[in-house]
Amino acid sequence: MKKILGSCPSCHALNKIEASDVKKQPICGKCKTPLAFHDLVQDVTTEEFDKIVRNSSIPIIVDFWASWCGPCQQYGPTFQMVSNEYGGHVQFLKVNTEKNQDLAARLGVRGIPATMMIKDGKITGNIAGAMNYDQLRSWVEQNK
């Protein structure tokens, strides 16, 4: 199983983590701060996103969302459930567009929820709107 990258919320160091170890509440190898994951999904800032994209050897799926967005709130649990199926083969990130407007604008996010697939630093898939479990799994398979 390939490792996913976890960005430390304290020192912003990148940590390589076995997907099977994420549920064991991993800590940062540099500063020992607990790494925050929800299943295999990590909320990231613009800086953390950029680091992970530059250093990832596996495809990355990103959910762009906001706290006030009803469809985003409904889609979040589906995104988390699908992340568990791809542990270590695909990295799952969430970006809060309220806190990271610059990143959303840079990547051309026009509406939320929006889901993007990134491979080798390039956007290879992009879809707007919430998907159900089967739709998201199918989209991941088509784009990974």
N, CA and C atoms as an extended XYZ file, in Angstrom:
432
Properties=species:S:1:pos:R:3:atomname:S:1:resname:S:1:resid:I:1 pbc="F F F"
N         0.848       -1.185        0.000 N   MET     1
C         0.000        0.000        0.000 CA  MET     1
C         0.888        1.242        0.000 C   MET     1
N         0.559        2.179       -0.841 N   LYS     2
C         1.323        3.418       -0.906 CA  LYS     2
C         0.982        4.303        0.282 C   LYS     2
N         1.872        5.222        0.548 N   LYS     3
C         1.662        6.141        1.662 CA  LYS     3
C         0.971        7.404        1.179 C   LYS     3
N         0.179        7.986        2.082 N   ILE     4
C        -0.420        9.281        1.801 CA  ILE     4
C         0.386       10.329        2.556 C   ILE     4
N         0.221       11.572        2.163 N   LEU     5
C         0.935       12.666        2.811 CA  LEU     5
C         0.002       13.374        3.771 C   LEU     5
N         0.492       13.646        4.962 N   GLY     6
C        -0.271       14.407        5.940 CA  GLY     6
C         0.498       15.654        6.309 C   GLY     6
N        -0.165       16.791        6.241 N   SER     7
C         0.476       18.052        6.591 CA  SER     7
C         0.187       18.364        8.054 C   SER     7
N         1.216       18.700        8.796 N   CYS     8
C         1.059       19.013       10.214 CA  CYS     8
C         0.376       20.370       10.376 C   CYS     8
N        -0.684       20.437       11.193 N   PRO     9
C        -1.366       21.714       11.395 CA  PRO     9
C        -0.536       22.715       12.196 C   PRO     9
N         0.511       22.233       12.864 N   SER    10
C         1.327       23.110       13.692 CA  SER    10
C         2.573       23.619       12.957 C   SER    10
N         3.424       22.697       12.511 N   CYS    11
C         4.684       23.113       11.878 CA  CYS    11
C         4.643       23.014       10.351 C   CYS    11
N         3.568       22.484        9.789 N   HIS    12
C         3.345       22.344        8.342 CA  HIS    12
C         4.315       21.388        7.660 C   HIS    12
N         4.984       20.545        8.445 N   ALA    13
C         5.856       19.529        7.851 CA  ALA    13
C         5.004       18.463        7.174 C   ALA    13
N         5.508       17.913        6.078 N   LEU    14
C         4.823       16.804        5.414 CA  LEU    14
C         5.258       15.501        6.066 C   LEU    14
N         4.288       14.634        6.303 N   ASN    15
C         4.538       13.342        6.914 CA  ASN    15
C         4.002       12.256        5.999 C   ASN    15
N         4.799       11.225        5.724 N   LYS    16
C         4.331       10.080        4.941 CA  LYS    16
C         3.722        9.076        5.912 C   LYS    16
N         2.474        8.689        5.614 N   ILE    17
C         1.722        7.843        6.534 CA  ILE    17
C         1.110        6.680        5.771 C   ILE    17
N         1.250        5.474        6.310 N   GLU    18
C         0.535        4.327        5.753 CA  GLU    18
C        -0.950        4.585        5.959 C   GLU    18
N        -1.747        4.345        4.938 N   ALA    19
C        -3.194        4.582        5.045 CA  ALA    19
C        -3.785        3.813        6.219 C   ALA    19
N        -3.274        2.622        6.484 N   SER    20
C        -3.803        1.816        7.590 CA  SER    20
C        -3.490        2.431        8.954 C   SER    20
N        -2.522        3.333        9.028 N   ASP    21
C        -2.157        3.968       10.296 CA  ASP    21
C        -2.926        5.254       10.578 C   ASP    21
N        -3.683        5.754        9.612 N   VAL    22
C        -4.386        7.025        9.790 CA  VAL    22
C        -5.374        6.954       10.950 C   VAL    22
N        -6.055        5.831       11.112 N   LYS    23
C        -7.051        5.704       12.184 CA  LYS    23
C        -6.406        5.576       13.565 C   LYS    23
N        -5.099        5.401       13.606 N   LYS    24
C        -4.377        5.301       14.878 CA  LYS    24
C        -3.919        6.667       15.373 C   LYS    24
N        -4.450        7.720       14.795 N   GLN    25
C        -4.112        9.099       15.148 CA  GLN    25
C        -2.604        9.354       15.083 C   GLN    25
N        -2.068        9.398       13.864 N   PRO    26
C        -0.631        9.623       13.708 CA  PRO    26
C        -0.213       10.999       14.209 C   PRO    26
N         1.059       11.095       14.558 N   ILE    27
C         1.605       12.377       15.005 CA  ILE    27
C         2.700       12.819       14.039 C   ILE    27
N         2.952       14.101       14.030 N   CYS    28
C         3.988       14.680       13.178 CA  CYS    28
C         5.360       14.161       13.617 C   CYS    28
N         6.151       13.732       12.651 N   GLY    29
C         7.488       13.251       12.955 CA  GLY    29
C         8.430       14.351       13.404 C   GLY    29
N         8.101       15.595       13.084 N   LYS    30
C         8.975       16.719       13.418 CA  LYS    30
C         8.639       17.319       14.786 C   LYS    30
N         7.353       17.673       15.000 N   CYS    31
C         7.003       18.391       16.238 CA  CYS    31
C         6.094       17.590       17.174 C   CYS    31
N         5.691       16.394       16.756 N   LYS    32
C         4.868       15.476       17.568 CA  LYS    32
C         3.424       15.932       17.765 C   LYS    32
N         2.952       16.892       16.974 N   THR    33
C         1.552       17.324       17.025 CA  THR    33
C         0.692       16.269       16.330 C   THR    33
N        -0.480       15.941       16.890 N   PRO    34
C        -1.372       14.992       16.205 CA  PRO    34
C        -1.788       15.526       14.831 C   PRO    34
N        -1.803       14.643       13.840 N   LEU    35
C        -2.234       15.007       12.492 CA  LEU    35
C        -3.739       14.810       12.400 C   LEU    35
N        -4.425       15.784       11.840 N   ALA    36
C        -5.890       15.771       11.810 CA  ALA    36
C        -6.412       15.137       10.524 C   ALA    36
N        -7.003       13.958       10.652 N   PHE    37
C        -7.650       13.279        9.532 CA  PHE    37
C        -9.073       12.938        9.933 C   PHE    37
N        -9.969       12.921        8.965 N   HIS    38
C       -11.334       12.435        9.141 CA  HIS    38
C       -11.433       11.259        8.186 C   HIS    38
N       -11.426       10.049        8.727 N   ASP    39
C       -11.237        8.850        7.921 CA  ASP    39
C        -9.918        9.052        7.184 C   ASP    39
N        -9.893        9.007        5.869 N   LEU    40
C        -8.643        9.228        5.135 CA  LEU    40
C        -8.624       10.586        4.446 C   LEU    40
N        -9.408       11.519        4.963 N   VAL    41
C        -9.534       12.859        4.383 CA  VAL    41
C        -8.855       13.865        5.305 C   VAL    41
N        -8.107       14.783        4.714 N   GLN    42
C        -7.476       15.839        5.503 CA  GLN    42
C        -7.899       17.201        4.976 C   GLN    42
N        -8.345       18.078        5.907 N   ASP    43
C        -8.616       19.479        5.571 CA  ASP    43
C        -7.273       20.181        5.453 C   ASP    43
N        -7.090       20.943        4.377 N   VAL    44
C        -5.798       21.593        4.164 CA  VAL    44
C        -5.959       23.064        3.806 C   VAL    44
N        -4.914       23.813        4.104 N   THR    45
C        -4.820       25.215        3.703 CA  THR    45
C        -4.191       25.279        2.310 C   THR    45
N        -4.115       26.469        1.760 N   THR    46
C        -3.473       26.648        0.452 CA  THR    46
C        -2.027       26.175        0.491 C   THR    46
N        -1.303       26.568        1.523 N   GLU    47
C         0.110       26.185        1.646 CA  GLU    47
C         0.260       24.666        1.730 C   GLU    47
N        -0.575       24.030        2.547 N   GLU    48
C        -0.504       22.574        2.697 CA  GLU    48
C        -0.883       21.873        1.393 C   GLU    48
N        -1.915       22.382        0.733 N   PHE    49
C        -2.342       21.832       -0.552 CA  PHE    49
C        -1.180       21.849       -1.544 C   PHE    49
N        -0.538       22.996       -1.677 N   ASP    50
C         0.569       23.132       -2.631 CA  ASP    50
C         1.701       22.156       -2.324 C   ASP    50
N         2.039       21.982       -1.053 N   LYS    51
C         3.100       21.052       -0.666 CA  LYS    51
C         2.729       19.617       -1.023 C   LYS    51
N         1.495       19.245       -0.703 N   ILE    52
C         1.061       17.872       -0.980 CA  ILE    52
C         1.039       17.609       -2.480 C   ILE    52
N         0.513       18.542       -3.255 N   VAL    53
C         0.458       18.361       -4.714 CA  VAL    53
C         1.868       18.226       -5.290 C   VAL    53
N         2.805       19.028       -4.820 N   ARG    54
C         4.190       18.966       -5.319 CA  ARG    54
C         4.867       17.638       -4.981 C   ARG    54
N         4.490       17.036       -3.862 N   ASN    55
C         5.222       15.874       -3.362 CA  ASN    55
C         4.501       14.539       -3.485 C   ASN    55
N         3.267       14.542       -3.920 N   SER    56
C         2.497       13.299       -3.963 CA  SER    56
C         2.861       12.440       -5.169 C   SER    56
N         2.998       11.151       -4.923 N   SER    57
C         3.251       10.209       -6.018 CA  SER    57
C         1.974        9.480       -6.428 C   SER    57
N         0.855        9.812       -5.781 N   ILE    58
C        -0.428        9.183       -6.100 CA  ILE    58
C        -1.440       10.266       -6.486 C   ILE    58
N        -2.511        9.894       -7.188 N   PRO    59
C        -3.535       10.883       -7.541 CA  PRO    59
C        -4.147       11.514       -6.288 C   PRO    59
N        -4.605       12.740       -6.429 N   ILE    60
C        -5.216       13.493       -5.329 CA  ILE    60
C        -6.621       13.901       -5.746 C   ILE    60
N        -7.583       13.680       -4.853 N   ILE    61
C        -8.949       14.145       -5.078 CA  ILE    61
C        -9.222       15.227       -4.046 C   ILE    61
N        -9.750       16.345       -4.511 N   VAL    62
C        -9.997       17.491       -3.636 CA  VAL    62
C       -11.473       17.857       -3.663 C   VAL    62
N       -12.038       18.024       -2.474 N   ASP    63
C       -13.413       18.506       -2.312 CA  ASP    63
C       -13.332       19.965       -1.872 C   ASP    63
N       -13.835       20.874       -2.703 N   PHE    64
C       -13.911       22.290       -2.352 CA  PHE    64
C       -15.292       22.535       -1.764 C   PHE    64
N       -15.341       23.114       -0.574 N   TRP    65
C       -16.592       23.247        0.168 CA  TRP    65
C       -16.609       24.530        0.986 C   TRP    65
N       -17.755       24.811        1.620 N   ALA    66
C       -17.895       25.928        2.565 CA  ALA    66
C       -18.909       25.524        3.629 C   ALA    66
N       -18.764       26.092        4.810 N   SER    67
C       -19.625       25.713        5.937 CA  SER    67
C       -21.082       26.102        5.728 C   SER    67
N       -21.350       27.147        4.960 N   TRP    68
C       -22.716       27.617        4.745 CA  TRP    68
C       -23.433       26.863        3.625 C   TRP    68
N       -22.732       26.005        2.917 N   CYS    69
C       -23.261       25.313        1.732 CA  CYS    69
C       -23.935       23.998        2.126 C   CYS    69
N       -25.257       23.949        2.010 N   GLY    70
C       -26.013       22.747        2.355 CA  GLY    70
C       -25.589       21.516        1.568 C   GLY    70
N       -25.504       21.601        0.231 N   PRO    71
C       -25.054       20.440       -0.536 CA  PRO    71
C       -23.639       19.978       -0.146 C   PRO    71
N       -22.778       20.925        0.247 N   CYS    72
C       -21.426       20.562        0.690 CA  CYS    72
C       -21.493       19.709        1.953 C   CYS    72
N       -22.373       20.094        2.873 N   GLN    73
C       -22.517       19.355        4.126 CA  GLN    73
C       -23.043       17.944        3.864 C   GLN    73
N       -23.927       17.802        2.902 N   GLN    74
C       -24.462       16.480        2.561 CA  GLN    74
C       -23.411       15.623        1.850 C   GLN    74
N       -22.572       16.239        1.055 N   TYR    75
C       -21.568       15.530        0.267 CA  TYR    75
C       -20.374       15.077        1.112 C   TYR    75
N       -20.058       15.806        2.162 N   GLY    76
C       -18.891       15.499        2.992 CA  GLY    76
C       -18.813       14.054        3.459 C   GLY    76
N       -19.880       13.498        4.057 N   PRO    77
C       -19.819       12.103        4.506 CA  PRO    77
C       -19.604       11.108        3.358 C   PRO    77
N       -20.163       11.390        2.203 N   THR    78
C       -19.960       10.518        1.036 CA  THR    78
C       -18.492       10.536        0.626 C   THR    78
N       -17.895       11.722        0.599 N   PHE    79
C       -16.480       11.883        0.256 CA  PHE    79
C       -15.625       11.074        1.233 C   PHE    79
N       -15.955       11.143        2.526 N   GLN    80
C       -15.217       10.390        3.538 CA  GLN    80
C       -15.369        8.889        3.339 C   GLN    80
N       -16.580        8.414        3.069 N   MET    81
C       -16.796        6.976        2.874 CA  MET    81
C       -15.986        6.449        1.695 C   MET    81
N       -15.977        7.178        0.606 N   VAL    82
C       -15.239        6.732       -0.576 CA  VAL    82
C       -13.733        6.756       -0.298 C   VAL    82
N       -13.274        7.695        0.517 N   SER    83
C       -11.838        7.759        0.836 CA  SER    83
C       -11.353        6.454        1.462 C   SER    83
N       -12.196        5.809        2.246 N   ASN    84
C       -11.808        4.561        2.906 CA  ASN    84
C       -11.561        3.428        1.914 C   ASN    84
N       -12.181        3.486        0.762 N   GLU    85
C       -12.012        2.433       -0.242 CA  GLU    85
C       -10.696        2.545       -0.998 C   GLU    85
N       -10.131        3.723       -1.046 N   TYR    86
C        -8.944        3.948       -1.868 CA  TYR    86
C        -7.693        4.198       -1.029 C   TYR    86
N        -7.757        3.860        0.239 N   GLY    87
C        -6.661        4.129        1.154 CA  GLY    87
C        -5.284        3.849        0.585 C   GLY    87
N        -4.494        4.868        0.483 N   GLY    88
C        -3.123        4.738        0.019 CA  GLY    88
C        -2.945        4.761       -1.488 C   GLY    88
N        -4.023        4.612       -2.242 N   HIS    89
C        -3.921        4.627       -3.702 CA  HIS    89
C        -4.331        5.979       -4.278 C   HIS    89
N        -5.131        6.708       -3.519 N   VAL    90
C        -5.579        8.048       -3.893 CA  VAL    90
C        -5.586        8.880       -2.615 C   VAL    90
N        -5.093       10.100       -2.677 N   GLN    91
C        -5.086       11.013       -1.528 CA  GLN    91
C        -6.350       11.860       -1.573 C   GLN    91
N        -7.061       11.982       -0.447 N   PHE    92
C        -8.296       12.760       -0.370 CA  PHE    92
C        -8.079       14.002        0.489 C   PHE    92
N        -8.337       15.176       -0.096 N   LEU    93
C        -8.180       16.447        0.604 CA  LEU    93
C        -9.476       17.237        0.544 C   LEU    93
N        -9.677       18.091        1.550 N   LYS    94
C       -10.799       19.030        1.555 CA  LYS    94
C       -10.224       20.431        1.688 C   LYS    94
N       -10.788       21.367        0.913 N   VAL    95
C       -10.359       22.762        0.972 CA  VAL    95
C       -11.577       23.619        1.268 C   VAL    95
N       -11.524       24.341        2.389 N   ASN    96
C       -12.590       25.265        2.762 CA  ASN    96
C       -12.406       26.533        1.925 C   ASN    96
N       -13.353       26.789        1.033 N   THR    97
C       -13.210       27.926        0.113 CA  THR    97
C       -13.374       29.270        0.804 C   THR    97
N       -13.990       29.290        1.985 N   GLU    98
C       -14.095       30.549        2.735 CA  GLU    98
C       -12.732       30.969        3.263 C   GLU    98
N       -11.945       29.992        3.694 N   LYS    99
C       -10.639       30.272        4.283 CA  LYS    99
C        -9.512       30.267        3.255 C   LYS    99
N        -9.760       29.695        2.087 N   ASN   100
C        -8.720       29.554        1.060 CA  ASN   100
C        -9.235       30.032       -0.293 C   ASN   100
N        -9.759       31.259       -0.303 N   GLN   101
C       -10.344       31.819       -1.523 CA  GLN   101
C        -9.325       31.929       -2.651 C   GLN   101
N        -8.079       32.218       -2.296 N   ASP   102
C        -7.030       32.351       -3.308 CA  ASP   102
C        -6.818       31.047       -4.067 C   ASP   102
N        -6.822       29.938       -3.359 N   LEU   103
C        -6.628       28.638       -3.998 CA  LEU   103
C        -7.815       28.291       -4.893 C   LEU   103
N        -9.020       28.504       -4.384 N   ALA   104
C       -10.222       28.225       -5.180 CA  ALA   104
C       -10.219       29.053       -6.465 C   ALA   104
N        -9.844       30.320       -6.358 N   ALA   105
C        -9.797       31.188       -7.541 CA  ALA   105
C        -8.713       30.727       -8.513 C   ALA   105
N        -7.551       30.399       -7.987 N   ARG   106
C        -6.430       29.958       -8.826 CA  ARG   106
C        -6.780       28.701       -9.626 C   ARG   106
N        -7.579       27.813       -9.012 N   LEU   107
C        -7.940       26.562       -9.680 CA  LEU   107
C        -9.250       26.660      -10.458 C   LEU   107
N        -9.846       27.845      -10.470 N   GLY   108
C       -11.045       28.057      -11.274 CA  GLY   108
C       -12.323       27.490      -10.691 C   GLY   108
N       -12.378       27.360       -9.371 N   VAL   109
C       -13.599       26.862       -8.734 CA  VAL   109
C       -14.650       27.961       -8.815 C   VAL   109
N       -15.762       27.671       -9.456 N   ARG   110
C       -16.825       28.663       -9.654 CA  ARG   110
C       -18.046       28.389       -8.786 C   ARG   110
N       -18.247       27.140       -8.422 N   GLY   111
C       -19.380       26.764       -7.584 CA  GLY   111
C       -18.976       25.615       -6.685 C   GLY   111
N       -19.693       25.452       -5.586 N   ILE   112
C       -19.375       24.381       -4.647 CA  ILE   112
C       -20.633       23.592       -4.317 C   ILE   112
N       -20.472       22.332       -3.963 N   PRO   113
C       -19.208       21.607       -3.887 CA  PRO   113
C       -18.615       21.373       -5.274 C   PRO   113
N       -17.312       21.329       -5.303 N   ALA   114
C       -16.580       21.016       -6.530 CA  ALA   114
C       -15.535       19.965       -6.185 C   ALA   114
N       -15.363       19.014       -7.070 N   THR   115
C       -14.406       17.934       -6.851 CA  THR   115
C       -13.418       17.926       -8.007 C   THR   115
N       -12.126       17.849       -7.661 N   MET   116
C       -11.072       17.816       -8.681 CA  MET   116
C       -10.169       16.620       -8.457 C   MET   116
N        -9.671       16.079       -9.554 N   MET   117
C        -8.645       15.041       -9.524 CA  MET   117
C        -7.365       15.684      -10.031 C   MET   117
N        -6.283       15.479       -9.300 N   ILE   118
C        -4.986       16.041       -9.672 CA  ILE   118
C        -3.973       14.905       -9.729 C   ILE   118
N        -3.268       14.811      -10.853 N   LYS   119
C        -2.200       13.820      -11.012 CA  LYS   119
C        -0.967       14.533      -11.536 C   LYS   119
N         0.148       14.254      -10.917 N   ASP   120
C         1.416       14.866      -11.336 CA  ASP   120
C         1.305       16.384      -11.426 C   ASP   120
N         0.566       16.979      -10.487 N   GLY   121
C         0.444       18.429      -10.413 CA  GLY   121
C        -0.537       19.053      -11.382 C   GLY   121
N        -1.233       18.238      -12.172 N   LYS   122
C        -2.173       18.764      -13.172 CA  LYS   122
C        -3.593       18.294      -12.885 C   LYS   122
N        -4.561       19.177      -13.116 N   ILE   123
C        -5.967       18.819      -12.946 CA  ILE   123
C        -6.353       17.896      -14.099 C   ILE   123
N        -6.804       16.690      -13.764 N   THR   124
C        -7.182       15.722      -14.796 CA  THR   124
C        -8.679       15.439      -14.792 C   THR   124
N        -9.369       15.936      -13.795 N   GLY   125
C       -10.814       15.768      -13.718 CA  GLY   125
C       -11.396       16.868      -12.863 C   GLY   125
N       -12.605       17.300      -13.208 N   ASN   126
C       -13.230       18.410      -12.488 CA  ASN   126
C       -14.734       18.267      -12.645 C   ASN   126
N       -15.459       18.278      -11.534 N   ILE   127
C       -16.911       18.174      -11.606 CA  ILE   127
C       -17.526       19.056      -10.524 C   ILE   127
N       -18.578       19.759      -10.878 N   ALA   128
C       -19.278       20.623       -9.923 CA  ALA   128
C       -20.519       19.902       -9.420 C   ALA   128
N       -20.853       20.141       -8.165 N   GLY   129
C       -22.060       19.569       -7.583 CA  GLY   129
C       -21.765       18.344       -6.736 C   GLY   129
N       -22.717       18.036       -5.864 N   ALA   130
C       -22.589       16.874       -4.989 CA  ALA   130
C       -22.881       15.602       -5.774 C   ALA   130
N       -22.185       14.536       -5.419 N   MET   131
C       -22.420       13.227       -6.028 CA  MET   131
C       -22.822       12.253       -4.932 C   MET   131
N       -23.588       11.236       -5.300 N   ASN   132
C       -23.867       10.191       -4.322 CA  ASN   132
C       -22.690        9.209       -4.329 C   ASN   132
N       -22.753        8.231       -3.471 N   TYR   133
C       -21.663        7.278       -3.292 CA  TYR   133
C       -21.260        6.605       -4.610 C   TYR   133
N       -22.227        6.048       -5.317 N   ASP   134
C       -21.924        5.338       -6.565 CA  ASP   134
C       -21.374        6.277       -7.637 C   ASP   134
N       -21.924        7.481       -7.711 N   GLN   135
C       -21.439        8.450       -8.697 CA  GLN   135
C       -19.990        8.842       -8.411 C   GLN   135
N       -19.676        9.086       -7.134 N   LEU   136
C       -18.310        9.477       -6.777 CA  LEU   136
C       -17.333        8.337       -7.050 C   LEU   136
N       -17.687        7.109       -6.671 N   ARG   137
C       -16.817        5.957       -6.940 CA  ARG   137
C       -16.551        5.824       -8.440 C   ARG   137
N       -17.599        5.957       -9.233 N   SER   138
C       -17.469        5.851      -10.683 CA  SER   138
C       -16.576        6.967      -11.227 C   SER   138
N       -16.766        8.191      -10.721 N   TRP   139
C       -15.962        9.331      -11.157 CA  TRP   139
C       -14.489        9.107      -10.808 C   TRP   139
N       -14.222        8.594       -9.599 N   VAL   140
C       -12.843        8.318       -9.187 CA  VAL   140
C       -12.223        7.287      -10.130 C   VAL   140
N       -12.944        6.219      -10.409 N   GLU   141
C       -12.423        5.169      -11.287 CA  GLU   141
C       -12.114        5.699      -12.688 C   GLU   141
N       -12.958        6.576      -13.195 N   GLN   142
C       -12.754        7.128      -14.533 CA  GLN   142
C       -11.566        8.081      -14.594 C   GLN   142
N       -11.251        8.723      -13.478 N   ASN   143
C       -10.241        9.790      -13.488 CA  ASN   143
C        -8.928        9.461      -12.803 C   ASN   143
N        -8.839        8.358      -12.077 N   LYS   144
C        -7.598        8.098      -11.320 CA  LYS   144
C        -6.449        7.607      -12.167 C   LYS   144
